[in-house]
Amino acid sequence: MEQSAEGVKRVFLDTFGCQMNDNDSERILGFLKNINYTRTSKPTDADLIILNTCSVRDKAEQKVYSALGRFKDLKDERPGLILCVAGCVAQQEGEKLLKRAPYLDLVFGPQNIHRLPDLIGEISKKRGRLVAVEQSASIDESEYGLSSASDKRAFVSIMRGCDNFCAYCIVPYTRGREVSRRSADIIDEVSRLAEGGVKEVTLLGQNVNSYGVGGAEVSFPELLRLVARIDGIRRVRFITSHPKDISVGLIRLFGEEPKLARHIHLPVQSGSDRVLKAMGRGYTASHYASKARLIKSLHPDIAVTTDIIVGFPGETEDEFEETIALLRDLRFDNIFSFMYSPRPLTKAAAFDGQVPADVRSKRLQRLQDAQRQITLERSRELVGKRVEVLLEGAPKPGECEFSGRTSCNRIVRFSHDGALPDSIVEVVVTEAYPNSLRAEFPVHGK
């Protein structure tokens, strides 16, 4: 183990799951920076190890337990090492985690990140192993602080929790009920990020379309306009929209606000009306399709991505085929696809008709194969076109390979020998691959 500089300690932070957890990890690092922790990529060099966990799917949860087991020997060798589990598994399991892993020091949920410096202080004073999973019905801005984002892109949480209680989803139980942050606090956070060099912000919520419902002073489209006015911010994204709540006003905003990224993530989950009803999604496949077609008709350049779950309890082969048909009809730019896995506390865990694992696996493979071809075809449509790319990091020493993302959230790679004029550059797409694009810079003939 390398020695830390005097007064400075090191944290190894491993993040599992979604963008919400990415944002939580940035906040964790921000609070730790205030007590002289710096990040390390090597757990063997760390004074503090934090696993920021996800429990949305069983596979993600099992990864956490596997990672915990790997750190047991390290903890035995160095009893002074502080080992923590954060995030949704922490919120879900609480005290059970301490029993399962007697070498674990701290368990804390998403609503207790701001308490981390005090919790670490208590453990350092040898005051025992701690669990902090309390939830609040309101938001205290001290929970948020300023994220540690140091690159050109950052996540900003605009709300927390979810009130939808979909039959398969554990999020309302691990992250609590919906509460919106004040718009002034969000604007202040984005402004400070912009002053630090951030060019693109992604506004986060389990259902951003519910922002402001029941109390906040502005609607979600109004919040987007306010964020877009901030000097230095060049792109604004948001995740995630719920199909039953997305408004025509928000859809039209893509044509009115040039800083709004040309990408929308709109989870469909299934193409079967019966399955959607059992899931408690609150819309039909035709309702979803009408919203997706409206988006594409008004804004043909927008990339539409989605989430799909296969093997939900009771899903028949014909119902799965309805999902495949919807996929081919709407031609999503990309999908995030998963096999259903029962989660504690959720209604669907008790449903009859649990689909065998081998059937779920085969359906997932078929779905992904179908989408892979569609994604490649959609990517090929961009060959020869000019696109703006927000750069992500600099090339390694001695190399000239740059990469970044388009407004449509596609990864682009290109070569250039020398410095670039801006953090956002225009390139011309020369080749298309399933998961990325190849481009040329500079663009000639402008």
Coordinates of C-alpha atoms in Angstrom, one line a residue:
M1 CA 0.0 0.0 0.0
E2 CA 1.3 3.5 -0.9
Q3 CA 1.3 6.1 1.8
S4 CA -1.2 9.0 1.5
A5 CA 0.2 12.5 1.8
E6 CA 0.1 13.8 5.3
G7 CA -3.5 14.7 6.4
V8 CA -4.9 13.2 3.1
K9 CA -6.8 9.9 3.0
R10 CA -7.8 7.8 0.1
V11 CA -11.2 6.5 -0.9
F12 CA -12.0 3.7 -3.3
L13 CA -15.5 4.1 -4.6
D14 CA -17.2 1.5 -6.8
T15 CA -20.6 2.4 -8.3
F16 CA -23.2 -0.1 -9.5
G17 CA -26.4 0.7 -11.4
C18 CA -28.0 3.7 -12.9
Q19 CA -27.3 7.4 -13.4
M20 CA -28.9 8.2 -10.1
N21 CA -26.1 6.2 -8.5
D22 CA -23.5 8.0 -10.6
N23 CA -24.8 11.3 -9.3
D24 CA -24.9 10.0 -5.7
S25 CA -21.3 8.9 -6.1
E26 CA -20.3 12.4 -7.3
R27 CA -22.0 13.8 -4.2
I28 CA -20.3 11.2 -2.0
L29 CA -16.9 12.3 -3.3
G30 CA -17.9 16.0 -2.9
F31 CA -18.6 15.5 0.8
L32 CA -15.5 13.4 1.3
K33 CA -13.3 16.1 -0.3
N34 CA -14.3 18.4 2.5
I35 CA -12.7 16.0 5.0
N36 CA -9.5 15.5 3.0
Y37 CA -10.3 12.3 1.1
T38 CA -9.0 11.9 -2.4
R39 CA -10.1 9.1 -4.8
T40 CA -7.9 6.1 -5.7
S41 CA -8.5 3.5 -8.3
K42 CA -6.8 0.8 -6.2
P43 CA -8.7 -0.7 -3.2
T44 CA -5.3 -1.8 -1.7
D45 CA -4.3 1.9 -1.4
A46 CA -7.6 3.0 0.2
D47 CA -8.3 4.1 3.8
L48 CA -12.0 4.0 3.0
I49 CA -13.9 1.6 0.6
I50 CA -17.5 2.4 -0.5
L51 CA -19.7 0.2 -2.6
N52 CA -22.5 2.4 -4.0
T53 CA -25.1 -0.3 -4.8
C54 CA -28.1 -1.0 -6.9
S55 CA -31.0 -3.3 -6.1
V56 CA -33.3 -2.8 -9.1
R57 CA -32.3 -6.2 -10.4
D58 CA -31.1 -9.3 -8.6
K59 CA -28.0 -9.6 -10.8
A60 CA -26.8 -6.1 -9.7
E61 CA -27.4 -7.0 -6.1
Q62 CA -25.5 -10.2 -6.3
K63 CA -22.5 -8.3 -7.8
V64 CA -22.4 -6.3 -4.6
Y65 CA -22.2 -9.4 -2.3
S66 CA -19.5 -10.8 -4.5
A67 CA -17.5 -7.5 -4.2
L68 CA -18.0 -7.5 -0.4
G69 CA -16.5 -11.0 -0.2
R70 CA -13.4 -9.9 -2.1
F71 CA -12.7 -7.2 0.4
K72 CA -12.9 -9.5 3.5
D73 CA -9.2 -10.5 3.3
L74 CA -8.2 -6.9 2.8
K75 CA -10.1 -5.9 5.9
D76 CA -8.6 -8.7 7.9
E77 CA -5.1 -7.5 6.9
R78 CA -5.9 -3.9 7.7
P79 CA -8.4 -3.6 10.6
G80 CA -8.2 0.2 10.3
L81 CA -9.7 0.2 6.8
I82 CA -13.3 1.5 6.8
L83 CA -15.6 -0.6 4.6
C84 CA -19.1 0.8 3.7
V85 CA -22.1 -0.2 1.6
A86 CA -24.2 2.7 0.3
G87 CA -27.1 3.0 -2.1
C88 CA -30.3 1.0 -2.6
V89 CA -29.0 -2.4 -1.3
A90 CA -28.0 -0.6 1.9
Q91 CA -31.4 1.0 2.1
Q92 CA -33.2 -2.3 1.4
E93 CA -31.2 -4.5 3.7
G94 CA -30.0 -2.2 6.5
E95 CA -29.0 -4.1 9.6
K96 CA -29.1 -7.4 7.7
L97 CA -25.9 -6.4 5.9
L98 CA -24.0 -6.1 9.1
K99 CA -25.1 -9.6 10.1
R100 CA -24.2 -11.0 6.6
A101 CA -20.8 -9.3 6.6
P102 CA -19.4 -8.9 10.2
Y103 CA -16.4 -7.0 8.8
L104 CA -18.6 -4.3 7.4
D105 CA -18.3 -0.9 9.2
L106 CA -21.1 1.3 7.8
V107 CA -24.4 0.9 5.9
F108 CA -26.0 4.1 4.6
G109 CA -28.9 4.9 2.2
P110 CA -29.3 7.5 -0.5
Q111 CA -30.9 10.0 1.9
N112 CA -28.0 9.9 4.3
I113 CA -25.1 10.8 2.0
H114 CA -24.8 14.3 3.6
R115 CA -24.2 12.6 6.9
L116 CA -21.1 10.6 5.7
P117 CA -18.4 12.9 7.2
D118 CA -20.0 12.6 10.6
L119 CA -20.6 8.9 10.3
I120 CA -17.0 8.3 9.3
G121 CA -15.9 10.4 12.2
E122 CA -17.9 8.2 14.6
I123 CA -16.4 5.0 13.2
S124 CA -12.9 6.5 13.4
K125 CA -13.5 7.1 17.1
K126 CA -14.2 3.4 17.5
R127 CA -17.9 3.9 18.4
G128 CA -19.0 0.8 16.6
R129 CA -20.6 -0.3 13.3
L130 CA -23.3 2.0 12.1
V131 CA -26.5 1.9 10.0
A132 CA -28.1 5.1 8.6
V133 CA -31.1 4.4 6.4
E134 CA -33.6 7.0 7.7
Q135 CA -35.9 8.5 5.2
S136 CA -37.5 12.0 5.1
A137 CA -40.6 13.3 3.4
S138 CA -38.9 16.6 2.6
I139 CA -35.7 17.7 1.0
D140 CA -32.9 19.5 3.0
E141 CA -30.5 21.2 0.6
S142 CA -27.6 20.1 2.8
E143 CA -28.2 16.7 1.3
Y144 CA -26.9 17.9 -2.0
G145 CA -23.9 20.1 -1.6
L146 CA -21.9 20.3 -4.8
S147 CA -21.0 17.3 -6.8
S148 CA -17.4 16.5 -7.4
A149 CA -17.8 16.5 -11.2
S150 CA -14.5 17.8 -12.7
D151 CA -15.1 17.0 -16.4
K152 CA -17.4 18.8 -18.9
R153 CA -20.4 16.7 -18.1
A154 CA -22.4 16.4 -14.8
F155 CA -25.5 15.0 -13.4
V156 CA -27.8 17.1 -11.3
S157 CA -30.7 15.6 -9.3
I158 CA -33.9 17.6 -9.5
M159 CA -36.0 15.3 -7.4
R160 CA -35.9 12.1 -5.5
G161 CA -38.1 9.1 -5.1
C162 CA -41.1 7.7 -7.1
D163 CA -44.8 7.5 -6.6
N164 CA -45.7 5.1 -9.4
F165 CA -45.1 1.8 -7.6
C166 CA -44.8 -0.3 -10.8
A167 CA -45.4 -3.9 -9.9
Y168 CA -41.7 -4.9 -10.7
C169 CA -39.9 -1.9 -9.2
I170 CA -38.3 -1.6 -5.8
V171 CA -37.3 2.1 -6.3
P172 CA -40.2 3.6 -4.3
Y173 CA -39.1 1.5 -1.3
T174 CA -35.4 2.3 -1.5
R175 CA -35.5 5.9 -2.6
G176 CA -38.8 6.9 -1.0
R177 CA -41.7 9.0 -2.3
E178 CA -41.5 11.8 -4.9
V179 CA -40.1 15.1 -3.6
S180 CA -38.9 18.0 -5.9
R181 CA -36.0 20.3 -5.2
R182 CA -36.6 24.0 -5.4
S183 CA -35.8 25.4 -8.8
A184 CA -33.6 28.1 -7.3
D185 CA -31.4 25.5 -5.6
I186 CA -31.1 23.5 -8.9
I187 CA -30.2 26.7 -10.8
D188 CA -27.6 27.5 -8.2
E189 CA -26.0 24.1 -8.5
V190 CA -25.9 24.2 -12.3
S191 CA -24.5 27.7 -12.3
R192 CA -21.6 26.6 -10.0
L193 CA -20.9 23.6 -12.2
A194 CA -20.8 25.9 -15.2
E195 CA -18.4 28.2 -13.5
G196 CA -16.2 25.1 -12.9
G197 CA -16.1 24.3 -16.7
V198 CA -19.1 21.9 -17.1
K199 CA -20.7 22.2 -20.5
E200 CA -23.4 19.6 -20.4
V201 CA -25.8 18.8 -17.5
T202 CA -28.2 15.9 -17.2
L203 CA -31.2 16.6 -15.0
L204 CA -32.1 13.4 -13.1
G205 CA -35.4 12.1 -11.7
Q206 CA -37.2 8.8 -11.6
N207 CA -40.0 10.6 -13.4
V208 CA -38.9 14.1 -14.4
N209 CA -42.4 14.8 -15.8
S210 CA -43.6 14.8 -12.2
Y211 CA -41.2 17.6 -11.2
G212 CA -43.2 20.4 -9.5
V213 CA -46.4 18.3 -9.1
G214 CA -47.7 19.1 -5.6
G215 CA -45.7 22.2 -4.7
A216 CA -42.7 23.3 -6.8
E217 CA -43.0 26.7 -8.2
V218 CA -42.2 25.8 -11.9
S219 CA -43.1 23.0 -14.2
F220 CA -40.5 20.7 -15.7
P221 CA -40.5 22.4 -19.1
E222 CA -40.0 25.8 -17.4
L223 CA -37.1 24.3 -15.4
L224 CA -35.5 23.2 -18.6
R225 CA -35.7 26.7 -20.0
L226 CA -34.2 28.2 -16.8
V227 CA -31.3 25.8 -16.9
A228 CA -30.7 26.4 -20.6
R229 CA -30.3 30.1 -19.9
I230 CA -27.3 29.6 -17.7
D231 CA -24.1 31.0 -19.2
G232 CA -21.5 28.3 -20.1
I233 CA -24.0 25.5 -20.3
R234 CA -24.1 24.2 -23.9
R235 CA -26.3 21.1 -23.6
V236 CA -29.1 20.0 -21.4
R237 CA -30.3 16.4 -21.1
F238 CA -32.9 14.8 -18.8
I239 CA -33.6 11.2 -17.5
T240 CA -36.2 9.7 -17.2
S241 CA -39.6 10.5 -18.7
H242 CA -42.7 8.3 -18.0
P243 CA -44.8 7.7 -21.1
K244 CA -48.1 8.3 -19.2
D245 CA -47.0 11.8 -18.1
I246 CA -44.9 13.2 -20.9
S247 CA -46.6 16.3 -22.2
V248 CA -47.0 17.7 -25.7
G249 CA -45.5 20.9 -24.3
L250 CA -42.3 19.1 -23.4
I251 CA -42.1 17.4 -26.7
R252 CA -42.5 20.7 -28.5
L253 CA -39.7 22.2 -26.4
F254 CA -37.2 20.2 -28.4
G255 CA -38.0 22.5 -31.4
E256 CA -37.9 25.7 -29.3
E257 CA -34.8 25.3 -27.1
P258 CA -31.6 24.8 -29.1
K259 CA -29.6 23.7 -26.0
L260 CA -31.9 20.7 -25.4
A261 CA -30.0 17.6 -26.5
R262 CA -31.6 15.7 -29.4
H263 CA -32.3 12.6 -27.3
I264 CA -35.1 11.3 -25.2
H265 CA -35.2 8.2 -23.1
L266 CA -38.8 6.9 -22.9
P267 CA -39.1 3.5 -21.2
V268 CA -41.8 1.3 -22.8
Q269 CA -41.0 -2.0 -20.8
S270 CA -43.3 -4.1 -23.0
G271 CA -45.3 -4.1 -26.2
S272 CA -48.2 -6.1 -24.7
D273 CA -51.2 -4.3 -23.3
R274 CA -51.9 -7.1 -20.8
V275 CA -48.3 -7.1 -19.6
L276 CA -48.3 -3.3 -19.3
K277 CA -51.5 -3.4 -17.2
A278 CA -50.0 -6.1 -15.0
M279 CA -46.9 -4.0 -14.5
G280 CA -49.1 -1.0 -13.5
R281 CA -47.6 1.3 -16.2
G282 CA -50.7 3.3 -16.8
Y283 CA -50.6 3.3 -20.7
T284 CA -51.2 1.0 -23.6
A285 CA -48.7 0.1 -26.4
S286 CA -50.7 2.2 -28.9
H287 CA -50.6 5.2 -26.5
Y288 CA -46.9 4.8 -26.1
A289 CA -46.4 4.5 -29.9
S290 CA -48.5 7.6 -30.6
K291 CA -46.2 9.6 -28.2
A292 CA -43.0 8.2 -29.9
R293 CA -44.4 8.9 -33.4
L294 CA -45.3 12.5 -32.4
I295 CA -41.7 13.0 -31.1
K296 CA -40.2 11.7 -34.4
S297 CA -42.7 13.6 -36.6
L298 CA -42.0 16.9 -35.0
H299 CA -38.2 16.3 -34.6
P300 CA -36.9 13.7 -37.1
D301 CA -33.3 14.2 -35.8
I302 CA -34.1 13.1 -32.2
A303 CA -32.8 9.8 -30.9
V304 CA -35.4 7.8 -29.0
T305 CA -34.2 5.1 -26.6
T306 CA -36.1 2.9 -24.3
D307 CA -36.1 0.2 -21.5
I308 CA -37.6 -3.3 -22.1
I309 CA -38.2 -6.1 -19.6
V310 CA -38.7 -9.6 -20.9
G311 CA -40.1 -12.6 -19.0
F312 CA -42.4 -10.6 -16.7
P313 CA -44.7 -13.0 -14.8
G314 CA -47.3 -14.5 -17.1
E315 CA -45.7 -13.2 -20.3
T316 CA -46.6 -15.6 -23.2
E317 CA -44.7 -16.2 -26.4
D318 CA -47.4 -14.2 -28.3
E319 CA -47.0 -11.3 -25.8
F320 CA -43.3 -11.3 -26.3
E321 CA -43.8 -11.2 -30.0
E322 CA -45.9 -8.0 -29.5
T323 CA -42.8 -6.5 -27.9
I324 CA -40.6 -7.5 -30.9
A325 CA -43.2 -6.1 -33.3
L326 CA -43.2 -2.7 -31.4
L327 CA -39.4 -2.7 -31.5
R328 CA -39.4 -3.1 -35.2
D329 CA -42.2 -0.7 -35.8
L330 CA -40.7 2.2 -33.8
R331 CA -37.0 1.5 -34.6
F332 CA -35.5 2.8 -31.4
D333 CA -32.0 4.1 -31.6
N334 CA -31.0 1.9 -28.7
I335 CA -32.6 -0.1 -25.9
F336 CA -31.6 -1.1 -22.4
S337 CA -33.0 -4.6 -22.0
F338 CA -33.3 -6.9 -19.0
M339 CA -34.7 -10.2 -17.9
Y340 CA -37.3 -9.8 -15.2
S341 CA -36.1 -10.6 -11.7
P342 CA -38.3 -10.7 -8.6
R343 CA -37.5 -7.9 -6.1
P344 CA -38.5 -7.8 -2.4
L345 CA -41.6 -5.9 -1.5
T346 CA -42.8 -5.6 -5.1
K347 CA -46.3 -6.9 -6.2
A348 CA -44.9 -8.9 -9.1
A349 CA -42.7 -11.1 -6.9
A350 CA -45.9 -12.8 -5.7
F351 CA -47.5 -13.1 -9.1
D352 CA -48.3 -16.5 -10.6
G353 CA -46.8 -17.6 -13.9
Q354 CA -43.1 -16.8 -13.2
V355 CA -41.3 -17.4 -16.5
P356 CA -38.5 -20.0 -16.4
A357 CA -35.0 -18.6 -16.5
D358 CA -34.1 -20.3 -19.7
V359 CA -37.1 -18.9 -21.5
R360 CA -36.3 -15.4 -20.2
S361 CA -32.7 -15.7 -21.4
K362 CA -33.7 -16.8 -24.9
R363 CA -36.2 -13.9 -25.2
L364 CA -33.6 -11.4 -24.1
Q365 CA -31.2 -12.7 -26.7
R366 CA -33.8 -12.5 -29.5
L367 CA -34.7 -9.0 -28.4
Q368 CA -31.1 -7.8 -28.3
D369 CA -30.3 -9.4 -31.7
A370 CA -33.2 -7.6 -33.3
Q371 CA -32.2 -4.3 -31.8
R372 CA -28.6 -4.7 -32.6
Q373 CA -29.4 -4.7 -36.3
I374 CA -31.8 -1.7 -36.0
T375 CA -29.2 0.3 -34.0
L376 CA -26.6 -0.4 -36.8
E377 CA -29.0 0.7 -39.5
R378 CA -29.8 3.9 -37.6
S379 CA -26.1 4.6 -37.1
R380 CA -25.4 4.1 -40.9
E381 CA -28.0 6.8 -41.6
L382 CA -25.5 9.3 -40.1
V383 CA -22.6 8.5 -42.3
G384 CA -21.6 11.5 -44.3
K385 CA -23.4 13.9 -42.0
R386 CA -21.9 16.6 -39.8
V387 CA -22.5 16.3 -36.1
E388 CA -21.4 18.2 -33.0
V389 CA -19.4 16.3 -30.5
L390 CA -18.8 17.2 -26.8
L391 CA -15.3 15.9 -26.0
E392 CA -14.9 13.5 -23.1
G393 CA -11.4 13.8 -21.8
A394 CA -8.1 14.2 -23.6
P395 CA -6.0 11.6 -25.5
K396 CA -3.4 9.6 -23.6
P397 CA 0.2 11.0 -23.9
G398 CA 1.6 10.3 -27.3
E399 CA -1.8 9.4 -28.8
C400 CA -4.2 11.5 -31.0
E401 CA -7.5 9.6 -30.5
F402 CA -10.4 11.8 -29.3
S403 CA -13.8 10.7 -28.3
G404 CA -17.1 12.4 -27.3
R405 CA -20.8 12.3 -27.6
T406 CA -23.2 13.8 -30.1
S407 CA -26.4 15.6 -29.0
C408 CA -28.2 12.3 -29.8
N409 CA -25.9 10.6 -27.2
R410 CA -23.9 8.6 -29.7
I411 CA -20.2 7.9 -29.0
V412 CA -17.9 9.3 -31.7
R413 CA -14.2 8.7 -32.1
F414 CA -11.8 10.6 -34.4
S415 CA -8.1 11.3 -34.7
H416 CA -6.5 14.7 -34.7
D417 CA -2.9 15.7 -34.1
G418 CA -2.8 18.8 -31.9
A419 CA -5.1 20.8 -29.7
L420 CA -8.7 21.3 -30.5
P421 CA -10.4 24.8 -30.7
D422 CA -13.3 24.1 -28.3
S423 CA -14.8 21.5 -26.1
I424 CA -17.6 21.0 -28.7
V425 CA -16.4 20.4 -32.2
E426 CA -18.0 19.6 -35.5
V427 CA -17.0 16.4 -37.2
V428 CA -18.2 14.4 -40.2
V429 CA -19.2 10.8 -39.7
T430 CA -17.3 8.4 -41.9
E431 CA -18.1 4.9 -40.5
A432 CA -20.9 3.4 -38.4
Y433 CA -20.7 0.5 -35.9
P434 CA -23.3 -0.9 -33.6
N435 CA -22.2 1.1 -30.5
S436 CA -20.2 4.0 -31.9
L437 CA -19.3 6.2 -34.9
R438 CA -16.0 7.0 -36.6
A439 CA -15.5 10.5 -37.8
E440 CA -13.2 13.0 -39.4
F441 CA -11.9 16.3 -38.1
P442 CA -11.5 19.1 -39.2
V443 CA -14.6 19.3 -41.4
H444 CA -13.6 20.7 -44.8
G445 CA -15.7 22.7 -47.2
K446 CA -17.6 24.7 -44.6

